Amino acid sequence: MKDTDTIQINEKDTLTYNGLHKAEAKNVNLFYKDFHALKNINLVVKPNTVTALIGPSGCGKSTFLRLFNRMNDLIDGVKITGDVMLEGRNVYGKDIIVDELRKSVGMVFQKPNPFPKSIFENVAYGLRVNGFNHKDKMEDIVERSLIQAALWDEVKDKLKKSAYELSGGQQQRLCIARALAIEPSLILMDEPASALDPLSTSKIEELIYDLKDKYTIIIVTHNMQQAGRVSDYTAFFYLGELIEFDKTKTMFINPQNVKTQNYITGRFG
Amino acid sequence: MKRKRLKIFEKAFGVVLFSSSTVTSLTVLFIIIFLFNEGIGLFNSTPVEQKYKFIVSNDNTVKELTSKQLKDIFNYDITNWKQVGGKNDSIILFTINDLSTYFTDDELGANFENLPSKINELIKKQPGILAYLSDKYVPSQLEGHVLPLTKITVKEFVTGKEWYPTSKPAPQFGVLPLILGTLWVSLGAILIALPLGLATAIFMAEVASQRLRNILKPIIELLAGIPSVVYGFFGLVVLVPLIQHLFNLPVGETALAGSIILGIMALPTIITVSEDALRTTPTSLKEASLALGATRWQTITRVTVPYARSGITAASILGIGRAVGETMAVLMVTGNAGVIPHTFLEPVRTIPATIAAELGEAPFGGLHFKALFALGILLFLITFIINTSVELIKTRKKS
Ligand SMILES: Nc1ncnc2c1ncn2[C@@H]1O[C@H](COP(=O)(O)OP(=O)(O)OP(=O)(O)O)[C@@H](O)[C@H]1O
Ligand SMILES: [Mg+2]
């Protein structure tokens, strides 16, 4: 009885997923206890695009980003209403197992946070915790992920060395490789270059551009130039509201809302 | 004027601080010197009572005897001089109690005035004799010679298997059973306390809600505040009978009882130190792990605990340190048998318990007294090593 129920739900989900909406927020509200941090957000992320989230500090960019892999669940007193969809499935649905969900969403954090393990083991971590231990295939996947993260040439001779021997920029690319190894259907990046020097930053930006072929990316950034360079779509948040969402080019040339205009032109934030 | 007064005050304050620290350091130094001064004395002594001598005939080729050999001779485990490197001749023991078997009262005289000469006769007649005599009965014109005893060596002290500090005429100062007893009890304690303590620490640091933690924390701190004699009492009344009953033993006072009690006593240290260590694991690492699809349990075992590894090691070593030095509770529940233990279900005796139990009976300045101080040195060295390794682990982590 129960089995057929779930099957039906899944069928319905696959039906609604027409492949055009990789991820989607529908009327999403989020409360930290009494604090209304996200206010009725509606946003669609198309596959193989980069969506930039911009807005002044504290406007809810990270909170919004962390909806998609349910990292907000870790915080006490968080309440969420509305629907968050990933490939047509409700991320907060009853049939979702959080660990499973997180395996299909990669996340890159503001500060590089490699594990105190070898370079190899950092990339292999996500596979190992998923019970994948095939040695040869593991080596292939680690190599492939490092190549995708544009780090392979720099580390191929020292895979056994500690990840802490890498520079900050290399560490961040390692964290990207780590996220790629689990073949996520969506990659979340929370200010991935804000702790890096200009050279490392531009490497990461190039990387994001290249990854678009295979992946869908949502990136939080404070850097307008960066948003302009890497993203296809931009969402401007202000005090928990999504003020404007459009193609990046359109929005940067011709913002509809005066707040957006002020922010982009650097008049506040 | 005011400035000057302030300056004088500051100077006086400095002097007070300086002298306090000087007094403290000197006290510690004094205690250590005292300990070593008394304890080292053991190793320059022969293991024979003062004013007593062992006498053999002039034909005897044995140079000296160890305390162990002497004991075996008096227990008739050694009966021939050959066995201790001499001629093939059976050993004839002679102590003052044997007088009547050799001499009549008339022969000795009313005030034993003939005793020295009779002894000379006996020594000449019996080449295999080993006479144990008070100085006052030793003939001045001795027809034999005094057999010296080997001085107690550090090696003998540490590796000797027998601790009979009061046996006569040959006390045994082998502390191996006490060292092993201490190690067994401490090892058992850590085997019990580490898993339990680590589990509690993980629960408090990673799982428990803030409210639950606020309840647990004071309870654990309370555990640390209970006097050790209370633990001992609990062990004696509850644990010892329980162990006796459970394992069907003749006595319940065992190494196991000591380990359990010490384990409980070491818990607060282990929990607090490991919890602090677990809390140093950066949230960013835990988030990285969770974001890759690891479960909370996988994150704890693969990220949090490995990150806190050195802190947890320090916690367990500190726990052992507590166990090694603990006296009262152990004294009450381990049965205090100075024999080398083979299982956890046998009575054992630890170094601190030995010192506490025997110091009162040991004559001041005697061999037994010195031996207990030597035990004190040993304990001091063990705890010193433990503390140093904790420091080493801490500094290595910092760098
Ligand atoms: N754990 C939390 N508990 C309570 N309030 C929180 C928590 N995390 C964030 N907030 C609040 O929610 C709002 C949005 O926070 P969020 O971190 O999403 O902002 P942000 O746009 O990422 O800012 P920044 O650019 O500084 O990273 C802020 O006002 C913040 O104070
Ligand atoms: Mg943020």
XYZ file of C-alpha atoms and ligand atoms in Angstrom:
700
model
C 0.000 0.000 0.000
C 2.642 2.405 1.156
C 4.960 1.395 -1.677
C 2.500 2.314 -4.352
C 1.984 5.659 -2.653
C 5.622 6.576 -2.908
C 5.804 5.350 -6.477
C 2.900 7.559 -7.379
C 4.498 10.552 -5.768
C 7.709 9.891 -7.638
C 5.895 9.534 -10.915
C 4.117 12.792 -10.333
C 7.418 14.448 -9.483
C 9.111 13.217 -12.616
C 6.154 14.417 -14.583
C 6.327 17.934 -13.205
C 10.051 18.030 -13.818
C 10.301 19.103 -17.396
C 14.079 19.493 -17.303
C 13.882 23.250 -17.501
C 13.808 23.899 -13.766
C 16.858 22.447 -12.125
C 16.038 24.052 -8.821
C 13.164 26.171 -7.733
C 11.865 28.059 -4.711
C 8.104 28.508 -4.458
C 6.732 30.945 -1.858
C 9.549 30.146 0.516
C 9.577 31.730 3.956
C 12.230 31.035 6.562
C 12.238 31.992 10.215
C 15.106 31.864 12.679
C 12.868 31.550 15.750
C 10.893 34.820 15.421
C 13.170 36.444 12.884
C 11.745 36.424 9.385
C 14.886 35.863 7.325
C 13.424 34.924 3.918
C 10.216 36.492 2.762
C 8.103 34.726 0.162
C 10.880 33.920 -2.281
C 10.102 32.658 -5.784
C 13.015 31.786 -8.011
C 13.800 29.328 -10.788
C 17.281 28.040 -11.596
C 17.752 26.665 -15.101
C 20.087 23.749 -15.802
C 23.675 24.474 -16.869
C 23.523 28.065 -15.758
C 25.267 30.075 -13.110
C 22.963 32.060 -10.845
C 24.519 34.775 -8.700
C 22.958 35.826 -5.411
C 23.855 39.394 -4.488
C 22.764 41.838 -1.845
C 23.995 43.625 1.242
C 25.306 41.699 4.221
C 22.615 39.980 6.277
C 19.995 40.037 3.498
C 19.635 36.240 3.506
C 21.849 35.056 0.624
C 23.550 32.285 2.610
C 20.279 31.328 4.212
C 18.674 30.984 0.809
C 21.598 29.015 -0.599
C 21.542 26.579 2.295
C 17.907 25.736 1.633
C 18.879 23.496 -1.251
C 20.992 21.063 0.759
C 19.072 21.618 3.975
C 22.114 22.881 5.867
C 19.725 25.190 7.709
C 18.386 22.082 9.435
C 21.479 22.131 11.646
C 20.375 25.350 13.310
C 17.962 25.211 16.224
C 14.621 26.920 15.792
C 14.526 27.188 12.001
C 11.052 27.083 10.465
C 10.447 26.859 6.733
C 7.257 27.159 4.681
C 6.734 26.876 0.942
C 8.417 24.460 -1.456
C 12.046 24.056 -2.394
C 12.356 21.859 -5.453
C 15.374 20.067 -6.837
C 14.836 18.330 -10.190
C 11.130 18.340 -9.522
C 11.348 16.785 -6.061
C 10.483 18.639 -2.914
C 13.649 18.941 -0.888
C 11.628 19.204 2.323
C 9.236 16.414 1.349
C 8.540 13.544 3.709
C 10.167 10.979 1.415
C 13.495 12.828 1.371
C 16.407 11.423 3.369
C 18.628 14.381 4.156
C 21.959 12.532 3.785
C 20.850 11.243 0.403
C 19.793 14.711 -0.686
C 23.133 16.198 0.287
C 24.903 13.634 -1.869
C 23.284 15.217 -4.891
C 24.156 18.799 -3.926
C 27.763 19.941 -3.719
C 28.710 22.857 -1.509
C 31.738 25.128 -1.474
C 32.199 27.396 1.526
C 33.551 30.886 1.975
C 36.788 29.794 3.620
C 38.570 26.772 2.184
C 37.837 23.951 4.621
C 39.721 20.836 3.529
C 39.844 17.966 6.008
C 43.104 17.334 7.844
C 43.706 14.382 5.562
C 45.697 13.747 2.411
C 44.749 15.467 -0.837
C 43.527 12.140 -2.182
C 41.413 11.346 0.866
C 39.822 14.791 0.770
C 38.476 14.153 -2.700
C 37.563 10.555 -1.868
C 35.727 11.487 1.332
C 32.280 11.980 -0.178
C 32.490 8.625 -1.951
C 33.777 6.800 1.104
C 30.977 7.989 3.351
C 28.579 6.779 0.697
C 30.038 3.313 0.992
C 31.994 3.472 -2.251
C 35.366 1.799 -1.812
C 36.360 0.453 -5.214
C 40.083 1.221 -5.347
C 40.713 1.594 -9.091
C 37.501 3.473 -9.788
C 38.188 5.658 -6.781
C 41.528 6.673 -8.281
C 39.830 7.463 -11.583
C 37.166 9.585 -9.929
C 39.699 11.473 -7.799
C 41.807 12.200 -10.857
C 38.798 13.260 -12.912
C 37.524 15.542 -10.149
C 40.910 17.175 -9.686
C 41.189 17.711 -13.429
C 37.737 19.310 -13.487
C 38.753 21.538 -10.594
C 41.896 22.578 -12.551
C 44.124 21.324 -9.763
C 45.402 18.015 -11.116
C 48.645 19.292 -12.631
C 49.620 21.005 -9.408
C 48.988 18.060 -7.098
C 49.312 14.884 -9.151
C 52.730 14.122 -7.628
C 51.715 14.694 -4.038
C 48.313 13.146 -3.608
C 49.449 11.516 -0.378
C 50.520 14.841 1.142
C 48.347 16.692 3.611
C 45.826 19.078 2.102
C 47.142 21.727 4.476
C 50.358 21.931 2.477
C 48.433 23.609 -0.342
C 47.972 27.349 -0.730
C 44.605 28.921 0.094
C 43.585 29.076 -3.559
C 44.642 25.484 -4.155
C 42.760 24.425 -1.050
C 39.597 26.059 -2.368
C 39.962 24.278 -5.696
C 40.478 21.070 -3.719
C 37.186 21.752 -1.952
C 35.567 22.194 -5.357
C 37.075 18.905 -6.526
C 35.761 17.297 -3.346
C 32.274 18.551 -4.165
C 32.544 17.421 -7.811
C 33.580 13.889 -6.864
C 30.068 13.008 -5.714
C 28.691 14.161 -9.094
C 26.164 16.599 -7.690
C 23.249 17.785 -9.757
C 23.589 21.237 -8.207
C 26.595 23.095 -6.824
C 26.210 25.763 -4.133
C 29.028 28.242 -3.608
C 28.996 30.716 -0.734
C 31.472 33.497 -1.549
C 34.020 30.911 -2.706
C 36.668 33.456 -3.661
C 36.278 36.074 -0.964
C 39.184 34.736 1.091
C 41.532 34.429 -1.870
C 44.078 36.603 -3.666
C 43.192 38.080 -7.110
C 45.072 35.398 -9.051
C 43.381 32.529 -7.214
C 40.104 34.357 -7.579
C 40.370 34.560 -11.325
C 41.289 30.878 -11.464
C 38.155 30.017 -9.513
C 36.089 32.248 -11.806
C 37.449 30.506 -14.901
C 36.687 27.228 -13.260
C 33.095 28.203 -12.549
C 32.714 29.217 -16.164
C 34.012 25.844 -17.349
C 31.932 23.817 -14.918
C 28.747 25.260 -16.377
C 28.904 22.754 -19.228
C 28.229 19.904 -16.861
C 26.785 21.432 -13.753
C 24.287 23.948 -12.468
C 25.719 26.484 -10.049
C 24.314 28.949 -7.532
C 26.925 31.344 -6.215
C 26.785 33.995 -3.515
C 29.093 36.916 -4.116
C 29.712 40.420 -2.840
C 31.747 41.269 -5.858
C 29.662 42.890 -8.608
C 32.345 42.417 -11.244
C 32.518 38.775 -10.329
C 28.760 38.375 -10.600
C 28.936 40.113 -13.974
C 31.754 37.914 -15.201
C 30.592 34.459 -14.150
C 26.830 34.446 -13.912
C 24.003 34.076 -16.401
C 21.303 35.095 -13.938
C 21.435 37.360 -10.927
C 19.127 37.566 -7.927
C 19.226 40.671 -5.775
C 18.169 40.147 -2.167
C 17.373 42.907 0.263
C 16.271 42.455 3.886
C 15.085 38.915 3.250
C 13.180 39.767 0.073
C 14.020 38.890 -3.488
C 13.874 42.343 -5.016
C 14.858 41.503 -8.564
C 15.754 38.439 -10.560
C 16.784 38.533 -14.195
C 19.438 37.737 -16.764
C 22.669 39.194 -15.453
C 23.220 41.320 -18.526
C 19.757 42.783 -18.391
C 19.946 43.491 -14.703
C 23.350 45.134 -14.788
C 22.527 47.320 -17.743
C 18.953 48.094 -16.917
C 17.852 47.309 -13.374
C 14.120 47.629 -12.829
C 14.228 48.476 -9.146
C 15.905 51.536 -7.730
C 17.330 49.529 -4.820
C 18.968 47.162 -7.257
C 20.381 50.058 -9.152
C 21.755 51.653 -6.027
C 23.325 48.419 -4.928
C 24.897 47.581 -8.266
C 26.291 51.028 -8.689
C 27.719 50.838 -5.209
C 25.589 53.509 -3.606
C 24.944 51.289 -0.590
C 25.735 47.825 0.812
C 54.174 62.142 47.329
C 51.270 60.019 46.238
C 53.314 58.720 43.357
C 56.063 57.657 45.663
C 53.691 55.810 47.962
C 52.290 54.006 44.954
C 55.759 53.057 43.867
C 56.624 51.618 47.273
C 53.379 49.697 47.278
C 54.114 48.270 43.853
C 57.566 47.260 44.928
C 56.264 45.563 48.076
C 53.662 43.771 46.019
C 56.382 42.546 43.685
C 58.396 41.264 46.611
C 55.386 39.383 47.990
C 54.738 37.754 44.628
C 58.374 36.874 44.181
C 58.743 35.372 47.634
C 55.548 33.349 47.273
C 56.775 31.743 44.126
C 60.197 31.199 45.653
C 58.685 29.508 48.696
C 56.545 27.303 46.488
C 59.433 26.258 44.278
C 61.673 25.639 47.278
C 59.000 23.513 48.946
C 58.617 21.359 45.864
C 62.378 21.087 45.568
C 62.680 20.231 49.249
C 60.090 17.466 48.995
C 61.813 15.953 45.987
C 65.237 16.123 47.646
C 63.803 14.620 50.824
C 62.193 11.812 48.842
C 65.364 10.987 46.962
C 67.594 11.390 50.018
C 65.611 8.855 52.019
C 64.913 6.502 49.151
C 68.397 6.315 47.634
C 69.679 5.106 51.031
C 68.153 1.723 50.317
C 70.664 1.057 47.578
C 73.723 1.449 49.783
C 72.469 -0.940 52.414
C 72.862 -4.630 52.897
C 69.572 -6.376 53.464
C 70.357 -7.518 56.991
C 69.241 -6.172 60.320
C 71.619 -3.898 62.143
C 73.826 -5.553 64.794
C 73.434 -8.992 63.262
C 76.003 -10.996 61.305
C 76.188 -14.092 59.155
C 79.231 -16.217 59.954
C 80.756 -19.111 58.007
C 83.825 -21.286 58.473
C 87.183 -20.231 57.091
C 87.096 -23.066 54.564
C 83.987 -21.625 52.968
C 84.742 -20.166 49.544
C 81.466 -18.291 49.023
C 82.185 -14.542 48.708
C 78.777 -13.082 49.382
C 75.088 -13.908 49.373
C 72.116 -12.027 48.051
C 69.048 -11.458 50.123
C 67.116 -13.782 47.840
C 69.608 -16.631 48.305
C 69.537 -16.088 52.039
C 65.780 -16.358 52.078
C 65.901 -19.575 50.057
C 68.442 -21.015 52.478
C 66.280 -20.217 55.449
C 63.289 -21.757 53.650
C 65.424 -24.868 52.885
C 64.973 -24.291 49.163
C 68.760 -24.097 48.974
C 70.499 -26.755 51.065
C 73.977 -27.040 49.560
C 76.744 -24.428 49.292
C 77.252 -25.650 45.749
C 73.982 -23.983 44.798
C 75.339 -20.559 45.716
C 78.766 -21.011 44.150
C 80.632 -22.750 46.956
C 81.970 -26.247 47.697
C 79.800 -29.305 47.612
C 78.820 -29.287 51.249
C 75.415 -29.192 52.805
C 74.450 -25.991 54.577
C 74.012 -26.236 58.309
C 71.898 -23.388 59.608
C 72.583 -22.142 63.087
C 70.616 -19.487 64.934
C 70.416 -18.705 68.611
C 67.319 -20.908 68.844
C 69.409 -23.945 67.951
C 71.718 -23.551 70.959
C 70.103 -26.307 72.996
C 70.514 -28.909 70.266
C 74.296 -28.455 70.353
C 75.122 -27.416 73.926
C 73.881 -27.997 77.431
C 73.182 -25.087 79.747
C 76.209 -26.040 81.854
C 78.523 -25.877 78.897
C 77.379 -22.355 78.071
C 77.677 -21.031 81.596
C 75.123 -19.159 83.645
C 75.412 -15.896 81.729
C 76.336 -17.430 78.388
C 79.905 -16.379 79.102
C 81.199 -19.465 77.237
C 79.035 -18.930 74.214
C 81.625 -17.207 71.998
C 84.203 -19.957 72.466
C 81.608 -22.695 71.977
C 80.592 -21.045 68.762
C 84.183 -21.002 67.634
C 84.336 -24.740 68.332
C 81.171 -25.332 66.370
C 82.397 -23.358 63.402
C 85.603 -25.387 63.300
C 83.741 -28.658 63.622
C 81.102 -27.911 60.966
C 82.629 -26.514 57.763
C 79.133 -26.188 56.233
C 77.787 -23.925 58.937
C 75.913 -20.682 58.376
C 75.478 -18.953 61.709
C 73.133 -16.005 62.153
C 74.204 -14.185 65.292
C 73.755 -11.014 67.221
C 76.973 -8.978 67.427
C 77.276 -9.593 71.118
C 77.655 -13.369 70.678
C 80.198 -13.136 67.907
C 83.562 -14.344 69.315
C 86.246 -11.705 69.388
C 88.854 -14.250 68.223
C 86.600 -15.498 65.414
C 87.698 -18.830 63.932
C 85.518 -18.249 60.884
C 84.639 -15.118 58.925
C 81.718 -12.819 58.416
C 79.907 -13.480 55.154
C 78.952 -10.185 53.560
C 75.616 -9.735 51.859
C 75.255 -8.177 48.424
C 74.057 -4.617 48.564
C 70.582 -4.017 47.217
C 70.772 -2.878 43.595
C 68.276 -0.812 41.645
C 67.854 -3.690 39.225
C 67.110 -6.136 42.014
C 64.670 -3.651 43.503
C 62.777 -3.084 40.286
C 62.830 -6.654 38.959
C 62.564 -8.573 42.249
C 59.398 -10.609 42.376
C 58.997 -10.706 46.132
C 58.001 -7.989 48.530
C 58.482 -9.227 52.099
C 59.921 -6.134 53.724
C 59.588 -7.446 57.286
C 60.638 -11.052 56.917
C 63.616 -12.145 59.036
C 66.469 -12.653 58.661
C 66.240 -11.878 54.982
C 63.727 -9.164 54.017
C 62.823 -9.088 50.309
C 62.504 -5.760 48.538
C 61.343 -6.759 45.075
C 58.754 -4.268 43.826
C 57.827 -5.867 40.512
C 54.519 -7.160 41.911
C 53.677 -3.661 43.115
C 54.626 -2.055 39.802
C 52.609 -4.645 37.912
C 49.738 -4.284 40.364
C 49.712 -0.545 39.759
C 49.872 -1.009 35.999
C 47.141 -3.649 35.948
C 44.770 -1.585 38.010
C 45.515 1.575 36.005
C 45.256 -0.201 32.668
C 41.958 -1.751 33.683
C 40.749 1.633 34.842
C 41.566 3.259 31.529
C 40.005 0.385 29.566
C 36.807 1.031 31.467
C 36.960 4.810 31.628
C 38.120 5.672 28.104
C 35.223 4.209 26.095
C 32.694 5.399 28.643
C 34.264 8.823 29.029
C 34.757 9.326 25.305
C 31.183 8.297 24.592
C 29.921 10.742 27.198
C 32.167 13.492 25.860
C 30.924 12.914 22.310
C 27.362 12.914 23.546
C 27.868 16.174 25.412
C 29.790 17.918 22.652
C 27.890 16.703 19.607
C 24.526 15.244 20.458
C 23.020 16.596 23.654
C 20.909 19.726 23.588
C 22.139 22.737 25.495
C 19.591 22.038 28.222
C 20.618 18.427 28.748
C 24.239 19.489 28.772
C 23.526 22.028 31.480
C 22.182 19.191 33.606
C 24.973 16.707 32.845
C 27.910 19.015 33.314
C 27.393 19.717 37.056
C 26.796 16.017 37.721
C 30.149 15.168 36.173
C 31.839 17.923 38.097
C 30.238 16.573 41.253
C 31.818 13.199 40.490
C 35.220 14.865 40.590
C 34.512 16.407 43.971
C 33.669 13.229 45.867
C 36.493 12.303 48.305
C 38.289 9.141 47.310
C 37.554 7.420 50.606
C 33.865 7.619 49.728
C 34.561 5.869 46.443
C 36.516 3.263 48.401
C 33.640 2.809 50.791
C 31.195 2.396 47.945
C 33.555 -0.100 46.327
C 33.964 -2.080 49.500
C 30.286 -2.268 50.348
C 28.736 -2.597 46.879
C 31.295 -3.545 44.274
C 33.445 -6.064 46.149
C 30.550 -8.318 47.217
C 29.071 -8.009 43.746
C 32.291 -9.141 42.063
C 32.708 -11.965 44.541
C 29.193 -13.130 43.852
C 29.273 -12.678 40.073
C 32.512 -14.531 39.471
C 32.122 -16.924 42.361
C 35.424 -15.933 43.950
C 36.816 -16.620 47.409
C 37.308 -12.871 47.873
C 35.871 -9.948 45.990
C 38.807 -7.622 46.629
C 40.432 -7.793 43.224
C 42.256 -5.806 40.586
C 38.914 -5.553 38.810
C 37.302 -3.820 41.770
C 40.204 -1.359 41.869
C 39.988 -0.762 38.129
C 36.275 -0.068 38.216
C 36.557 2.356 41.117
C 39.551 4.111 39.559
C 37.783 4.148 36.210
C 34.849 5.976 37.756
C 37.234 8.370 39.469
C 39.071 9.079 36.206
C 35.839 9.710 34.284
C 35.435 13.429 35.069
C 38.969 14.215 33.867
C 38.555 12.176 30.707
C 35.115 13.565 29.922
C 36.005 17.211 30.526
C 39.312 17.158 28.656
C 38.003 15.173 25.691
C 34.862 17.279 25.458
C 36.986 20.420 25.297
C 39.104 18.776 22.626
C 36.047 17.729 20.603
C 34.729 21.268 20.770
C 37.865 22.587 19.097
C 36.887 20.799 15.881
C 35.888 23.663 13.560
C 32.231 23.833 12.546
C 33.380 24.397 8.969
C 34.886 20.881 8.875
C 31.756 19.292 10.273
C 29.640 21.224 7.773
C 31.906 20.147 4.935
C 31.421 16.542 5.950
C 27.653 16.812 6.301
C 27.367 18.667 3.003
C 29.050 15.712 1.291
C 26.268 13.462 2.486
C 27.973 12.037 5.558
C 25.641 11.155 8.397
C 26.116 12.752 11.793
C 27.683 9.542 13.065
C 30.099 9.359 10.098
C 31.019 12.979 10.697
C 31.782 12.262 14.348
C 33.937 9.211 13.662
C 35.711 10.494 10.552
C 36.138 14.190 11.273
C 35.393 15.280 14.820
C 37.159 12.528 16.771
C 40.266 12.373 14.530
C 40.599 16.141 14.780
C 40.476 15.944 18.579
C 42.798 12.932 18.688
C 45.654 14.517 20.568
C 43.314 16.076 23.103
C 41.683 12.715 23.684
C 45.104 11.099 24.108
C 46.015 13.750 26.641
C 42.732 13.081 28.421
C 43.417 9.387 28.739
C 46.987 9.910 29.921
C 45.756 12.383 32.518
C 43.178 9.793 33.535
C 45.920 7.177 33.933
C 47.904 9.692 35.949
C 45.009 10.068 38.312
C 44.680 6.293 38.560
C 48.376 5.632 39.148
C 48.627 7.982 42.089
C 45.293 7.199 43.719
C 45.731 5.609 47.138
C 42.794 5.387 49.470
C 40.078 3.873 47.297
C 42.480 1.318 45.841
C 43.765 0.365 49.261
C 40.213 -0.401 50.288
C 39.123 -2.612 47.401
C 42.105 -4.419 45.870
C 42.932 -6.878 48.631
C 46.563 -5.752 48.860
C 48.280 -9.021 48.025
C 51.839 -8.309 46.975
C 51.975 -11.002 44.329
C 52.243 -10.730 40.573
C 48.699 -10.767 39.207
C 47.721 -13.066 36.355
C 44.069 -12.103 35.949
C 41.879 -9.173 36.917
C 40.104 -11.406 39.393
C 43.051 -11.670 41.774
C 43.938 -9.397 44.641
C 46.733 -6.969 43.832
C 48.643 -4.281 45.595
C 49.604 -0.923 44.134
C 52.555 1.303 44.940
C 50.647 4.109 46.674
C 48.520 1.649 48.642
C 51.693 -0.092 49.836
C 53.231 3.141 51.029
C 50.067 4.183 52.812
C 49.535 0.826 54.448
C 53.101 0.158 55.583
C 54.702 3.477 56.398
C 53.100 3.528 59.832
C 54.652 0.208 60.816
C 58.077 0.701 59.295
C 60.692 1.725 61.911
C 61.970 5.206 61.179
C 65.231 5.140 59.208
C 65.183 1.351 58.839
C 65.482 -0.591 55.613
C 61.746 -1.004 55.223
C 61.289 2.733 55.719
C 63.879 3.476 53.047
C 62.343 0.949 50.702
C 58.993 2.714 50.974
C 60.680 5.978 50.058
C 62.305 4.275 47.105
C 58.796 3.245 46.093
C 57.839 6.896 46.445
C 60.617 7.827 44.010
C 59.329 5.242 41.566
C 55.809 6.653 41.787
C 57.154 10.160 41.379
C 59.039 9.121 38.239
C 55.992 7.409 36.753
C 53.747 10.418 37.286
C 56.516 12.716 36.075
C 56.743 10.776 32.831
C 52.960 10.870 32.481
C 52.767 14.625 33.011
C 55.651 15.268 30.659
C 54.047 13.253 27.902
C 50.804 15.196 28.315
C 52.775 18.430 27.968
C 54.568 17.056 24.922
C 51.290 16.136 23.253
C 49.887 19.571 24.004
C 52.854 21.486 22.630
C 53.082 19.257 19.584
C 49.474 20.032 18.839
C 50.078 23.762 19.072
C 52.938 23.773 16.606
N 21.804 30.888 13.000
C 21.102 31.998 12.961
N 20.272 32.323 13.964
C 19.578 33.473 13.933
N 19.626 34.355 12.939
C 20.442 34.090 11.902
C 21.214 32.903 11.864
N 21.941 32.911 10.724
C 21.627 34.051 10.081
N 20.712 34.763 10.789
C 20.141 36.036 10.393
O 19.502 35.880 9.159
C 19.796 36.975 8.311
C 20.382 36.481 7.012
O 21.623 35.883 7.289
P 22.532 35.323 6.134
O 23.720 34.668 6.769
O 21.726 34.481 5.245
O 22.981 36.650 5.404
P 23.942 36.842 4.154
O 23.160 37.555 3.131
O 24.602 35.581 3.807
O 25.018 37.850 4.748
P 26.592 37.928 4.455
O 26.719 38.606 3.157
O 27.098 38.772 5.557
O 27.108 36.537 4.473
C 20.730 37.903 9.066
O 19.998 38.993 9.566
C 21.239 37.073 10.192
O 21.395 37.858 11.341
Mg 26.569 34.763 3.888
